[in-house]
mmCIF file of C-alpha atoms in Angstrom:
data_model
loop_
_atom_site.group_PDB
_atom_site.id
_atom_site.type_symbol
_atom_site.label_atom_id
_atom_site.label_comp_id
_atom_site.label_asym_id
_atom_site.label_seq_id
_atom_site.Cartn_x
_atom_site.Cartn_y
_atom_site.Cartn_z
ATOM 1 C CA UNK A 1 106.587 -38.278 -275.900
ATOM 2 C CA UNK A 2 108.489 -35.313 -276.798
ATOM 3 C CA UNK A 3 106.625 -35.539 -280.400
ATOM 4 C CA UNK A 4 103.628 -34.691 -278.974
ATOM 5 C CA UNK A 5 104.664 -32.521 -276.176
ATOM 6 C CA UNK A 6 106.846 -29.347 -276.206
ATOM 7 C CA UNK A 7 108.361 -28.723 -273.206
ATOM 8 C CA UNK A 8 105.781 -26.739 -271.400
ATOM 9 C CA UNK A 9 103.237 -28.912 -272.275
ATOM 10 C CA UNK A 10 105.196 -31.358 -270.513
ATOM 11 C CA UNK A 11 105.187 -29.367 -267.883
ATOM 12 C CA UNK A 12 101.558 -28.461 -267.550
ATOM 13 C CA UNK A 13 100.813 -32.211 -267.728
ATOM 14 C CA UNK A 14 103.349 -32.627 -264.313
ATOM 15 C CA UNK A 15 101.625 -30.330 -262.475
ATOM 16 C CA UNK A 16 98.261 -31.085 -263.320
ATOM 17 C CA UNK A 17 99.260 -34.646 -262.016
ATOM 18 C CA UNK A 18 100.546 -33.464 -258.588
ATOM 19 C CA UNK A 19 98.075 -31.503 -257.666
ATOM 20 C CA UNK A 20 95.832 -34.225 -258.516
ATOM 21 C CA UNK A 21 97.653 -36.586 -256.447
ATOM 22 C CA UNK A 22 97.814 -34.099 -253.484
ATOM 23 C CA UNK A 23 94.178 -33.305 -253.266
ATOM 24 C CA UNK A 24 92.835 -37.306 -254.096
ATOM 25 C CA UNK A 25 92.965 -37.773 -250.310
ATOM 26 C CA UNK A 26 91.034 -34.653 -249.391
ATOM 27 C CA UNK A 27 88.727 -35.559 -252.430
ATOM 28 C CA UNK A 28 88.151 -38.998 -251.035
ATOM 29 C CA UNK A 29 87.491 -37.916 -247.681
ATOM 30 C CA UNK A 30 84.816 -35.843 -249.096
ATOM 31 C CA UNK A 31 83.673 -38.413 -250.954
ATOM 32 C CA UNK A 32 83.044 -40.441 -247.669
ATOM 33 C CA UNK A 33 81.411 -37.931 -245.771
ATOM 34 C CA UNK A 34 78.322 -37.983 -248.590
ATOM 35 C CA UNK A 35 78.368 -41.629 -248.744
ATOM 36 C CA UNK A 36 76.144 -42.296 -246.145
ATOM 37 C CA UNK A 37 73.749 -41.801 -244.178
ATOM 38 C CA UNK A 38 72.501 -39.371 -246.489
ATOM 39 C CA UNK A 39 73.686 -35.665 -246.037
ATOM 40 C CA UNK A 40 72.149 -32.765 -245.255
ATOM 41 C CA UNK A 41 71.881 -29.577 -247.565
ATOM 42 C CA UNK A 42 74.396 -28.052 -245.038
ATOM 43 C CA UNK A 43 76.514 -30.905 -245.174
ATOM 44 C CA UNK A 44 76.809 -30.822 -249.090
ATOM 45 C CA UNK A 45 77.457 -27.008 -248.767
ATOM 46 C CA UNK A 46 79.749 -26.937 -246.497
ATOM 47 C CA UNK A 47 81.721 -29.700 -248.628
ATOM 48 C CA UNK A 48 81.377 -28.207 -251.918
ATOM 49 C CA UNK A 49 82.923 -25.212 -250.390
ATOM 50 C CA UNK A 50 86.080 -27.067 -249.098
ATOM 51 C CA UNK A 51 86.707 -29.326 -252.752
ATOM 52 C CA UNK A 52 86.399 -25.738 -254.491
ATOM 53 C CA UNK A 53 89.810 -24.636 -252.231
ATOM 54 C CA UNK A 54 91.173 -27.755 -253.563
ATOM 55 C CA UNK A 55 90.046 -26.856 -257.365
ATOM 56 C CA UNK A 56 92.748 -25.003 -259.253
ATOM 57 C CA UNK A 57 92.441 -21.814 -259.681
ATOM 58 C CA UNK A 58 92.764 -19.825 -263.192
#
């Protein structure tokens, strides 16, 4: 790998991956709240609003 990545790509990639793994479960749970019945306009709002805190920010 290290002929493709220099060292801060390396590290980029890292913590791209953790904070992917930290906000799957949040992600899923939002995911479950639109499954069904089908939401609301509120609903969606609301949870769009809470998975952009979880987006990155840059």
């Amino acid at each position: 790998m290290n002929q493709y990545f220099t060292r801060k790509d390396l590290a980029a990639l890292v913590a791209e991956l953790r904070h992917s793994l930290a906000a799957a479960p949040e992600l899923q749970a939002f995911s479950d709240e639109l499954a069904f019945p089908t939401p609301t306009h509120a609903v969606v709002q609301a949870s769009w609003e809470r998975i952009k805190k979880t987006l990155p920010t840059e």
